[in-house]
Coordinates of C-alpha atoms and ligand atoms in Angstrom, one line a residue:
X58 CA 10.3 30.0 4.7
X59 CA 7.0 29.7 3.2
X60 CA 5.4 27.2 5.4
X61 CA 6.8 28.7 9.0
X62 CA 3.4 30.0 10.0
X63 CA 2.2 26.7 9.5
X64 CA 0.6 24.6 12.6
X65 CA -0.5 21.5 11.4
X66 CA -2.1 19.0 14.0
X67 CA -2.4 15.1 13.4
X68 CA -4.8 13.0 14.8
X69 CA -3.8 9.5 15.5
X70 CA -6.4 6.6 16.0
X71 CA -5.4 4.7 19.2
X72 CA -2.5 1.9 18.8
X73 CA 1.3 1.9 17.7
X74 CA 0.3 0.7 14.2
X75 CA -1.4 3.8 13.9
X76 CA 1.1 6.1 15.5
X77 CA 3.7 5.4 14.1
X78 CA 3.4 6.7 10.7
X79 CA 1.6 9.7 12.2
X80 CA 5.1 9.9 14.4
X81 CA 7.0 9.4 11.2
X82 CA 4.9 12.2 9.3
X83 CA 4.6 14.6 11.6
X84 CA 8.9 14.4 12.1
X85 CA 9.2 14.8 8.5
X86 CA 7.1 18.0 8.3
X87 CA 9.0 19.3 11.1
X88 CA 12.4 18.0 9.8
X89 CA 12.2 19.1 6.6
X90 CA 9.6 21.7 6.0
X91 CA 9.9 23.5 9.0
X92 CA 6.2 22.7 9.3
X93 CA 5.3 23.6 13.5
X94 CA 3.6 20.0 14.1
X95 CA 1.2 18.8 17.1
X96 CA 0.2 15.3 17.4
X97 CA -2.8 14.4 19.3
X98 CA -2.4 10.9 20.2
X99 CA -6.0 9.1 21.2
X100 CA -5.1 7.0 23.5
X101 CA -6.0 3.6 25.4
X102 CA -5.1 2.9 29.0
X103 CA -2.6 0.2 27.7
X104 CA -0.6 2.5 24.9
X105 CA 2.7 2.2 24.9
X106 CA 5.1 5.0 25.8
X107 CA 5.6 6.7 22.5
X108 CA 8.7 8.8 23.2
X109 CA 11.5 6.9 21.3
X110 CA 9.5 7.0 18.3
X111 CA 9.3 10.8 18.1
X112 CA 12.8 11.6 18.1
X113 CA 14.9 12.3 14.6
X114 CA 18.3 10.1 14.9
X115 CA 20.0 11.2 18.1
X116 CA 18.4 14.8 18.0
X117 CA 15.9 16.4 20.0
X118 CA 12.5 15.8 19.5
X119 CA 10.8 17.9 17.1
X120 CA 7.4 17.6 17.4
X121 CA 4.5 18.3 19.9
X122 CA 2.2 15.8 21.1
X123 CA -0.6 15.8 23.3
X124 CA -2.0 12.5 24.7
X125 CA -5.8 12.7 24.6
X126 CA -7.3 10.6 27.4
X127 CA -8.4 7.0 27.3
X128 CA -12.2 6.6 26.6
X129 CA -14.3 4.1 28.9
X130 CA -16.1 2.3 25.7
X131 CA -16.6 -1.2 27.6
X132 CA -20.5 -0.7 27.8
X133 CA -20.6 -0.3 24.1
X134 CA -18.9 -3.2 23.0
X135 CA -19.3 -7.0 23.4
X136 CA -17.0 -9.9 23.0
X137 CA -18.0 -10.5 19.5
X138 CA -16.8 -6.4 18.7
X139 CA -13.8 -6.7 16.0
X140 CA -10.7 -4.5 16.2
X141 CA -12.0 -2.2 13.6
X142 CA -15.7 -1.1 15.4
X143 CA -13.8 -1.1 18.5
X144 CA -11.5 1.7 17.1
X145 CA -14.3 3.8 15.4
X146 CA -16.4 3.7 18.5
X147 CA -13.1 4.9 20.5
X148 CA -12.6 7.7 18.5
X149 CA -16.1 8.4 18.1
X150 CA -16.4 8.5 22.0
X151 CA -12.5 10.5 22.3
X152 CA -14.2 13.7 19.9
X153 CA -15.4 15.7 22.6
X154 CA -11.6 15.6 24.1
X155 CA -10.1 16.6 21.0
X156 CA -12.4 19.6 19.9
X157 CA -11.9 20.5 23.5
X158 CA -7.8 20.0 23.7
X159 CA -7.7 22.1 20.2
X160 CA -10.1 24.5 21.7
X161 CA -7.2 25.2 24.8
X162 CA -4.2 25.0 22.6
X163 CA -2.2 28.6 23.4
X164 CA -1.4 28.3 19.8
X165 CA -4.0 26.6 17.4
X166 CA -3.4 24.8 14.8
X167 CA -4.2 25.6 11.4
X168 CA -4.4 22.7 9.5
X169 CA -5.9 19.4 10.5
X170 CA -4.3 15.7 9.6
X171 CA -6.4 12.8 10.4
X172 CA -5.4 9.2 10.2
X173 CA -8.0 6.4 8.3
X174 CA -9.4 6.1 10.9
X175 CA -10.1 9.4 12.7
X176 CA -12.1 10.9 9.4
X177 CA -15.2 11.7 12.0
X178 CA -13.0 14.9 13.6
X179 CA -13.4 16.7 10.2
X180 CA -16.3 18.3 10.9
X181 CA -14.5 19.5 14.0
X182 CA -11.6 21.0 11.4
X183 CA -14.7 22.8 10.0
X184 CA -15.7 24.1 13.4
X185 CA -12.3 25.7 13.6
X186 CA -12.4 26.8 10.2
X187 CA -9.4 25.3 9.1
X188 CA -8.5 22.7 6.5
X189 CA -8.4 19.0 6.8
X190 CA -6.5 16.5 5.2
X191 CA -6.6 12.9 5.8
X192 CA -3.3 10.5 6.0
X193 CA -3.8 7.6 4.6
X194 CA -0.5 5.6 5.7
X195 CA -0.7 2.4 3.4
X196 CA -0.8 2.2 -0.4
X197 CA -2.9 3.7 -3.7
X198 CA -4.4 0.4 -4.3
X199 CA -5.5 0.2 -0.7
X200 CA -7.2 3.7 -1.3
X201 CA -8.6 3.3 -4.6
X202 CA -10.5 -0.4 -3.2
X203 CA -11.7 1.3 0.0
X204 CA -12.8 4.6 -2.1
X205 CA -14.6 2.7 -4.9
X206 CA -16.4 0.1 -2.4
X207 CA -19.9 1.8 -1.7
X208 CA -19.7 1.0 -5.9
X209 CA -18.9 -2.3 -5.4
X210 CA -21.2 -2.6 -2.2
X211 CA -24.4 -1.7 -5.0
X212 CA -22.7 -4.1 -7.7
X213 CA -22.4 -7.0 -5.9
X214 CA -24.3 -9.5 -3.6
X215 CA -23.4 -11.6 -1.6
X216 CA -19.5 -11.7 0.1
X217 CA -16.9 -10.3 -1.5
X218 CA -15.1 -13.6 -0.5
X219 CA -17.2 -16.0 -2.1
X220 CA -17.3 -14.0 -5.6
X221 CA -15.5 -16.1 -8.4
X222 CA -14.3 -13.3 -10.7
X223 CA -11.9 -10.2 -9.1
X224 CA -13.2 -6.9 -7.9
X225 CA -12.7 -4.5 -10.3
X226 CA -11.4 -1.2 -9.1
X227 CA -11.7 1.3 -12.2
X228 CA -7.8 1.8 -13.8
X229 CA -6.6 -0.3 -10.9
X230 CA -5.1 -4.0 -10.8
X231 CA -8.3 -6.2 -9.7
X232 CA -8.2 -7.3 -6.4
X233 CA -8.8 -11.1 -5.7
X234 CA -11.6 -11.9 -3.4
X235 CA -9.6 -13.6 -0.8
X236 CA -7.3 -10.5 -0.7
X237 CA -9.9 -7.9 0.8
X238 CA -9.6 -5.8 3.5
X239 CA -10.8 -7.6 6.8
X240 CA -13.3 -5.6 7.2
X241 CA -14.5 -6.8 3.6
X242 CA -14.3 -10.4 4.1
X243 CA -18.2 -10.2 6.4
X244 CA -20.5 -7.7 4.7
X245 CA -22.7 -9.0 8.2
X246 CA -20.6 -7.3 10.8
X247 CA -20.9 -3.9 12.0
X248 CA -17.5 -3.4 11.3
X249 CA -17.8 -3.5 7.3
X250 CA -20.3 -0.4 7.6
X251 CA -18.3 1.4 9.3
X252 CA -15.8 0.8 7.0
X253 CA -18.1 1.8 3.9
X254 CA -18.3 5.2 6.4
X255 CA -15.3 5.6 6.1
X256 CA -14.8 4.8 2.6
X257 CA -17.6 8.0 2.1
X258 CA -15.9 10.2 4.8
X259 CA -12.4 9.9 2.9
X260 CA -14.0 12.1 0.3
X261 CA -14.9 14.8 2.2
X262 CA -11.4 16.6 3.1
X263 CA -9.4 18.9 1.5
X264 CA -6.5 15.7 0.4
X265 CA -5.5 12.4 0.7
X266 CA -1.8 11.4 1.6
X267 CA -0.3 8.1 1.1
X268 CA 2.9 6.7 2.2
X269 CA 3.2 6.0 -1.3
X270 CA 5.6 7.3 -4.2
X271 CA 5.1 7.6 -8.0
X272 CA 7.4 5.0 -9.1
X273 CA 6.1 2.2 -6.9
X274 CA 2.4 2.8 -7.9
X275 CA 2.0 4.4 -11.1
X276 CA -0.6 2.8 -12.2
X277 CA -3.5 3.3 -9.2
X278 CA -2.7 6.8 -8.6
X279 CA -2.9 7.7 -12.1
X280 CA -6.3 6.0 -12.0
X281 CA -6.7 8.1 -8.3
X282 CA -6.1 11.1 -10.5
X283 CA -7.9 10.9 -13.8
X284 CA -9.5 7.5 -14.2
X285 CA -13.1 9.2 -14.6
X286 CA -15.4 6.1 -13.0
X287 CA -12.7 6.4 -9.9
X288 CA -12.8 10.2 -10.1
X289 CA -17.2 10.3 -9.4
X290 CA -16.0 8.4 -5.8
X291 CA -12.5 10.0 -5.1
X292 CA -13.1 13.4 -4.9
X293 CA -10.1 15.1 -3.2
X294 CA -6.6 15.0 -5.0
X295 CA -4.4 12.5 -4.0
X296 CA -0.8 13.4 -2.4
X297 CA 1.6 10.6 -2.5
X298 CA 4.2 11.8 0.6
X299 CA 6.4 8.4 1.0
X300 CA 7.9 6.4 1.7
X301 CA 8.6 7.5 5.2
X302 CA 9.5 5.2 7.6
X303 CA 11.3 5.4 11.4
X304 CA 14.8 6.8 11.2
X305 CA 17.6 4.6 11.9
X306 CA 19.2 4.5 15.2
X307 CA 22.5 4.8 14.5
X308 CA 23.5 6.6 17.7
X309 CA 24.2 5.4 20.9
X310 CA 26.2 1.6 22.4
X311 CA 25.4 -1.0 19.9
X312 CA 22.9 -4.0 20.8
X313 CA 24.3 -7.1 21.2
X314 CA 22.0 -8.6 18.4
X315 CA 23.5 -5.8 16.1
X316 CA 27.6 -6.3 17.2
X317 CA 26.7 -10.2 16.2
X318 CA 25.3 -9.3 13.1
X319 CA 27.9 -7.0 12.2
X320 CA 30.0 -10.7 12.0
X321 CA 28.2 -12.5 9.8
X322 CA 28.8 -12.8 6.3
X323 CA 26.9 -9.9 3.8
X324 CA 23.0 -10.8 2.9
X325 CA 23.2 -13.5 4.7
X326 CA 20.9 -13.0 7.7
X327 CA 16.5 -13.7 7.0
X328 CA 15.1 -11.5 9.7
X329 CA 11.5 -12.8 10.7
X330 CA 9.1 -10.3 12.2
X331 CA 5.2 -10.3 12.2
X332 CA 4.7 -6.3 13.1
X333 CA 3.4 -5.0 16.6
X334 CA 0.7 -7.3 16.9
X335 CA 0.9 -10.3 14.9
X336 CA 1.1 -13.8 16.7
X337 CA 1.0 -17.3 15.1
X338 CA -0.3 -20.8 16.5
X339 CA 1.5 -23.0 18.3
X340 CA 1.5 -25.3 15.4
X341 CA 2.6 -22.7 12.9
X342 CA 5.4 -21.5 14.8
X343 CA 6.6 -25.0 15.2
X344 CA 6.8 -25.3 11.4
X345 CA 8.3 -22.0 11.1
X346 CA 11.1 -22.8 13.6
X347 CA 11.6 -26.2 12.1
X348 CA 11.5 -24.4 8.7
X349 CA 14.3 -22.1 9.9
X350 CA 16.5 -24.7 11.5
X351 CA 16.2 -27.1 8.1
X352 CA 17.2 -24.0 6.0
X353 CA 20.8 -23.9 7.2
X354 CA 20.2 -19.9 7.0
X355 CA 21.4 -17.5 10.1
X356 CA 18.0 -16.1 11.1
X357 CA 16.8 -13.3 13.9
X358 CA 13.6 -14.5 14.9
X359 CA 11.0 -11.7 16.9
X360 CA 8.5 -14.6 18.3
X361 CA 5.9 -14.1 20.5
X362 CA 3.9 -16.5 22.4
X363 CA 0.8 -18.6 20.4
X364 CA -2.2 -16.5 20.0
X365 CA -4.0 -19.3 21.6
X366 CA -1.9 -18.6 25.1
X367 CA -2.7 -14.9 25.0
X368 CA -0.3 -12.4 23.5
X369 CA 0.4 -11.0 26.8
X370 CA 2.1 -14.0 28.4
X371 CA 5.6 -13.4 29.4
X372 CA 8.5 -14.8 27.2
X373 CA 10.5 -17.7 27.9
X374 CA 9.3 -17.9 32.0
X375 CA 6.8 -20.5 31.9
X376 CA 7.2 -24.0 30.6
X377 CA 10.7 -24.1 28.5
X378 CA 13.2 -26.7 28.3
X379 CA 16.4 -27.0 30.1
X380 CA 18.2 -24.7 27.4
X381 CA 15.6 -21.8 27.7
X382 CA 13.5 -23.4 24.4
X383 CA 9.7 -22.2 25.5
X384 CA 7.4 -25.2 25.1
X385 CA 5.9 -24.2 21.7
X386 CA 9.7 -24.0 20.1
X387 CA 10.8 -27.4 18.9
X388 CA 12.7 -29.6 22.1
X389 CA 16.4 -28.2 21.4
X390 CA 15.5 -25.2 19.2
X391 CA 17.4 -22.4 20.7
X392 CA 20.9 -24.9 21.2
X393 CA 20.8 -26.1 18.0
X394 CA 20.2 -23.4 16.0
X395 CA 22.9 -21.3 18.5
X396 CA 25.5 -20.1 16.7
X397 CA 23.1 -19.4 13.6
X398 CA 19.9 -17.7 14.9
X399 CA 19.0 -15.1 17.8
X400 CA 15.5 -15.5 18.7
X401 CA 14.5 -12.4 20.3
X402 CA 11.3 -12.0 22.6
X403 CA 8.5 -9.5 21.0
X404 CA 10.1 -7.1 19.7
X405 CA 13.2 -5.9 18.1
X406 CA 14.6 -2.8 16.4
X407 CA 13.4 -3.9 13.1
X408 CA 14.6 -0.7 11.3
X409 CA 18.2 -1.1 12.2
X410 CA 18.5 -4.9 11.7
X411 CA 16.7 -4.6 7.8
X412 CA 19.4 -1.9 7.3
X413 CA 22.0 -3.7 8.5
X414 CA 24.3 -5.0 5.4
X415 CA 24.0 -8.5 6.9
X416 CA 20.1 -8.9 6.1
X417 CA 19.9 -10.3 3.0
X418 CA 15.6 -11.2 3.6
X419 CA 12.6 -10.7 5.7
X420 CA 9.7 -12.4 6.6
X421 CA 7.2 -10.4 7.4
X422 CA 3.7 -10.2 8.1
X423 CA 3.6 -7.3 4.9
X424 CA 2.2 -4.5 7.2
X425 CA 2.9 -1.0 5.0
X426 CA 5.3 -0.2 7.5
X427 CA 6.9 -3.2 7.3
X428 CA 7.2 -3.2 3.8
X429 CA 8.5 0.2 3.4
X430 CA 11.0 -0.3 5.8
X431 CA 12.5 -3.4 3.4
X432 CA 12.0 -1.8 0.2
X433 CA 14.1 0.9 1.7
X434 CA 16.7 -1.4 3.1
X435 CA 17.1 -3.1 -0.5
X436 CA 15.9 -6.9 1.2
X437 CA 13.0 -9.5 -0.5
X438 CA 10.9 -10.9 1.4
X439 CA 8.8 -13.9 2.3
X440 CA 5.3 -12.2 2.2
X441 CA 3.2 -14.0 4.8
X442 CA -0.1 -11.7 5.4
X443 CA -1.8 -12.3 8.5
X444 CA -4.6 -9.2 9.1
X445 CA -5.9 -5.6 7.9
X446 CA -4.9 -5.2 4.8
X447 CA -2.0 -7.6 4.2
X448 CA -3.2 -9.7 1.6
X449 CA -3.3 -7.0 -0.2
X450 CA 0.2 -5.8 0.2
X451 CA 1.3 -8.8 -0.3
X452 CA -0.2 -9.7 -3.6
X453 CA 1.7 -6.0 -4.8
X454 CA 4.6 -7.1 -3.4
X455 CA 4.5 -10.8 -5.2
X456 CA 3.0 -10.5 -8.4
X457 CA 3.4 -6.5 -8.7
X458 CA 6.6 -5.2 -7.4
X459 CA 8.4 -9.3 -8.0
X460 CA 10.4 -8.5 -4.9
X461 CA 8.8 -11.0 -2.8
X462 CA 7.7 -14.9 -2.8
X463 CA 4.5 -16.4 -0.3
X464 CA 3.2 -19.7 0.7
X465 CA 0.9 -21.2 -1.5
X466 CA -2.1 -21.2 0.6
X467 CA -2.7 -18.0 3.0
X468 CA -1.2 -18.6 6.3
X469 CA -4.3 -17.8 7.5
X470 CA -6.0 -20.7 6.2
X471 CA -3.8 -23.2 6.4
X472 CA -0.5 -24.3 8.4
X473 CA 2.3 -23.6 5.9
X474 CA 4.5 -26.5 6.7
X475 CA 8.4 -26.6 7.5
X476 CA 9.1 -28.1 4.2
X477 CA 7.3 -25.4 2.4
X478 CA 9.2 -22.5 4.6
X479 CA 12.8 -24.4 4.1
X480 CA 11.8 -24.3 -0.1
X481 CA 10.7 -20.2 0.6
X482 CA 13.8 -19.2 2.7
X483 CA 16.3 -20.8 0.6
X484 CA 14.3 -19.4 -2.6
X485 CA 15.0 -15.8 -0.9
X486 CA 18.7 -16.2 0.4
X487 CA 19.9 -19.0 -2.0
X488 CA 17.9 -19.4 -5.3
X489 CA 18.5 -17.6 -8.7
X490 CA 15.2 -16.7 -8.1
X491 CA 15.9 -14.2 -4.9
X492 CA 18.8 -13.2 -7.0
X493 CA 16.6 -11.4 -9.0
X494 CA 14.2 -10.2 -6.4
X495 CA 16.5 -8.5 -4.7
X496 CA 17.6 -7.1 -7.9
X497 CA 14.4 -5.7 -8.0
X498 CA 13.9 -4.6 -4.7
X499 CA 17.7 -2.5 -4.7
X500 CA 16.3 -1.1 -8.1
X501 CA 13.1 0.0 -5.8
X502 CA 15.3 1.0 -3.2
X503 CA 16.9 3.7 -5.3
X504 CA 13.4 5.2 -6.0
X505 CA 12.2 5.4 -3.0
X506 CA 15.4 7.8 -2.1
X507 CA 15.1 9.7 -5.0
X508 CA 11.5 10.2 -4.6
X509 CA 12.1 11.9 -0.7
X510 CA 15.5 13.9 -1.8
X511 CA 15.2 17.4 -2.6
X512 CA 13.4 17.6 -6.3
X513 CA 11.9 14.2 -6.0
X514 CA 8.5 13.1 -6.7
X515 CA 7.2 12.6 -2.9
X516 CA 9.5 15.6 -1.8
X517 CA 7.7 17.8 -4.3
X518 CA 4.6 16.7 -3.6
X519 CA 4.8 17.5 -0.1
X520 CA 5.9 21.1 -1.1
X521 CA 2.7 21.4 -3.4
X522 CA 0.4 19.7 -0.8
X523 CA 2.1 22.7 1.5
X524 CA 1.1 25.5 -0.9
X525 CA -2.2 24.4 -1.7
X526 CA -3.1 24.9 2.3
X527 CA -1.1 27.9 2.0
X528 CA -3.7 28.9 -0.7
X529 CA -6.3 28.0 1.3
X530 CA -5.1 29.5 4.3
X531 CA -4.5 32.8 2.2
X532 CA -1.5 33.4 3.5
Ligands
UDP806 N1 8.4 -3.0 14.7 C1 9.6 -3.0 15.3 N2 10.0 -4.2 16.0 C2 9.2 -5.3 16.1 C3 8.0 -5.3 15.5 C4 7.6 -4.1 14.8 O1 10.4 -2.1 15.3 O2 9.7 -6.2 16.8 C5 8.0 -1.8 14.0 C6 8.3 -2.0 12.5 O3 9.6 -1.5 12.3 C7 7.2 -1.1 11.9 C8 6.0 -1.2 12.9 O4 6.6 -1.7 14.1 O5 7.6 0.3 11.9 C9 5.0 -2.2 12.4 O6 4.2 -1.6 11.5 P1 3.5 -2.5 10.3 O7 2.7 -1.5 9.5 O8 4.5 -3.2 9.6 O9 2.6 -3.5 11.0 P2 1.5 -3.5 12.2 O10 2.2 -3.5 13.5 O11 0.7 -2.2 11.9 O12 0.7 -4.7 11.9

């Protein structure tokens, strides 16, 4: 096959966030390109041990990957340092250890991947003479505002936040100012230059890839393509791979969590999930839980301690009531709400429980990930954007896609209150309204498939994005 002598290596920027979509793309090349893949995971001393996520469903695992070590960065960063400068300044410092890990690899690779956030190895690609591509693993709109904001960054003064009229992307749905990327929302802090860096660097490889498809975003990434103001910034073509997402574990003894959702009634299940990082107040996830219980809907519940207590704090040993409650759930919560809701401590296997034909909605944080996993398992959602760029997704997802509903001021800004989440849940699992959502969403669900099967838009464009390094390559 065409693309055997192919070796691609994929960088991935420190955090499961990250890796995981590098994970996911890397098993598809493998899987169904027969593309020889290498990831080179930067890594922190805390990352998490990445080996379930690289296997295909009960297989072997098909990819390489090469942890390159943790970088000491604590003399360059203070406690003020946001997450995003603290990840550029890791992988700035980690460069050294992956020109000199490509430089030993037995077998180079011939092709170089980055993730967003790893666009300072190209130079490094060039070095090695081979092409570089980056992997952008979020949406069009997300790379059409990022591309186009050293334009915006000459247009306009002031912040982005406090402008009263949209940003206007060129051929692209305008973005409201409270929905910007964080690192928009303080033109002050180090962390939105090196963001507009990276905006600049995104143009300088041979590609872009999204975990995107044709039929979700038609309109940005025909404006990607030949909108001709978006075109002088966006100077690589655009690749839309998605959407791919973790395989399902189908394998194996079933969970408990999944043998009691296998008895409830169809659609009938809200799963509530805020991603690998996100936490809530106490406050908020007193509302929430109130919220749930006042629904009358079954619910699985991944909570994590209040972001206030540390996220690290172990689950349900310190302070709970006598039925196990921990002292920011409501007095009661986990008896009264027995028979109806699992509450599961930090994490869960999201993937399987979306899929399962119980789950008739999801509340979710609207990470990409997250989001693809649900359009995929045919479920609306309660949009509730906490970070990154989650407003963003989440204003596609309500007012775009119609396959999801949201408080009516950002979580973020405001406690949403149980009354408000009862009204949300039952407008998702009850209302004529969710009826038609989830309409929409199985409609959406259809697409994506057809766009990954063999002759579908994403699979196609993989196969071109495969012969055009093959071109460049001369092979
Ligand atoms: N995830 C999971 N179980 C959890 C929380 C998260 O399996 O309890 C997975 C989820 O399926 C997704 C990823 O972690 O693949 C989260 O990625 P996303 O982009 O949604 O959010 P992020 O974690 O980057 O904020």
């Amino acid at each position: 096959m065409y693309s055997q002598k192919l070796h691609v290596a994929i960088l991935s920027s420190p955090g499961l966030g990250h890796l995981i979509p590098v994970l996911v793309l890397g098993n598809r090349l493998a899987t169904h390109h027969a593309v020889k893949v290498t990831v080179l995971v930067l890594t922190t001393s805390t990352s998490p041990a990445e080996s379930q996520l690289l296997k295909p469903p009960s297989g072997p695992k098909v990819v390489d990957t090469i942890n390159i070590p943790p970088v000491d960065i604590s003399h360059l960063i203070d406690a003020n340092t946001r997450v995003v400068t603290q990840l550029c300044i890791m992988v700035r410092e980690s460069l050294p250890g992956v020109r000199s890990t490509i430089a030993g690899m037995k077998h180079r690779p011939n092709v170089l991947i980055a993730d967003l956030f790893c666009t300072e190895a190209f130079p490094i690609a060039t070095e090695f003479n081979i092409p570089k591509y980056l992997y952008i693993p979020t949406t069009a709109w997300f790379t059409a505002l990022t591309s186009y904001c050293p334009v915006l960054h000459e247009q306009i003064d002031g912040q982005y936040v406090d402008q009263s009229e949209p940003l206007q992307i060129p051929g692209c749905k305008p973005v409201r100012p409270e929905d910007v990327v964080d690192p928009m929302l303080d033109r002050n802090d180090p962390q939105y230059r090196e963001y507009l860096r990276q905006a600049m660097e995104f143009q300088l490889g041979d590609g872009i890839l999204m975990n995107t498809w044709e039929e979700l975003e038609p309109v940005s990434l025909e404006a990607l393509r030949r909108n001709e103001s978006l075109r002088a910034v966006v100077k690589p073509p655009v690749y839309p791979i998605g959407p791919l997402t973790r395989p399902i574990e189908l394998a194996g003894p079933k969970s408990e969590l999944i043998e009691w959702l296998d008895k409830q009634p169809h659609e009938s299940v809200i799963f509530v999930c805020f991603g690998s990082g996100g936490t809530l107040s106490a406050q908020q996830i007193t509302e929430l839980a109130w919220g749930l219980e006042l629904s009358q809907q079954r619910f699985i519940w991944v909570v994590r301690p209040p972001a206030e207590n540390g996220a690290d704090e172990s689950f349900f040993t310190s302070g709970s009531a006598s039925d196990g409650t921990p002292d920011y759930l409501p007095e009661g919560f986990l008896s009264r709400t027995k028979k109806t809701g699992w509450v599961v401590p930090l994490w869960a296997q999201q993937p399987e429980i979306l899929n399962h034909p119980s789950v008739g909605g999801f509340l979710s944080h609207c990470g990409w990930n997250s989001a693809v996993e649900c359009i995929k398992s045919g479920v609306p959602m309660i949009a509730w954007p906490l970070y990154a760029e989650q407003r963003l997704n989440a204003t596609m997802l309500t007012e775009e896609l119609g396959i999801a509903v949201r408080p009516e001021i950002l979580p973020a800004k405001k406690v949403v209150d149980r009354e408000e989440i009862e009204k949300l849940v039952r407008t998702v699992m009850e209302y004529k309204e969710g009826k038609v959502m989830r309409d929409k969403v199985k409609k959406l669900k259809n697409s994506a498939e057809n766009a990954l099967n063999k002759g579908g838009s994403s699979y196609d464009t993989m196969c071109n994005l495969l012969r055009d390094i093959q071109m460049r390559l001369r092979f």
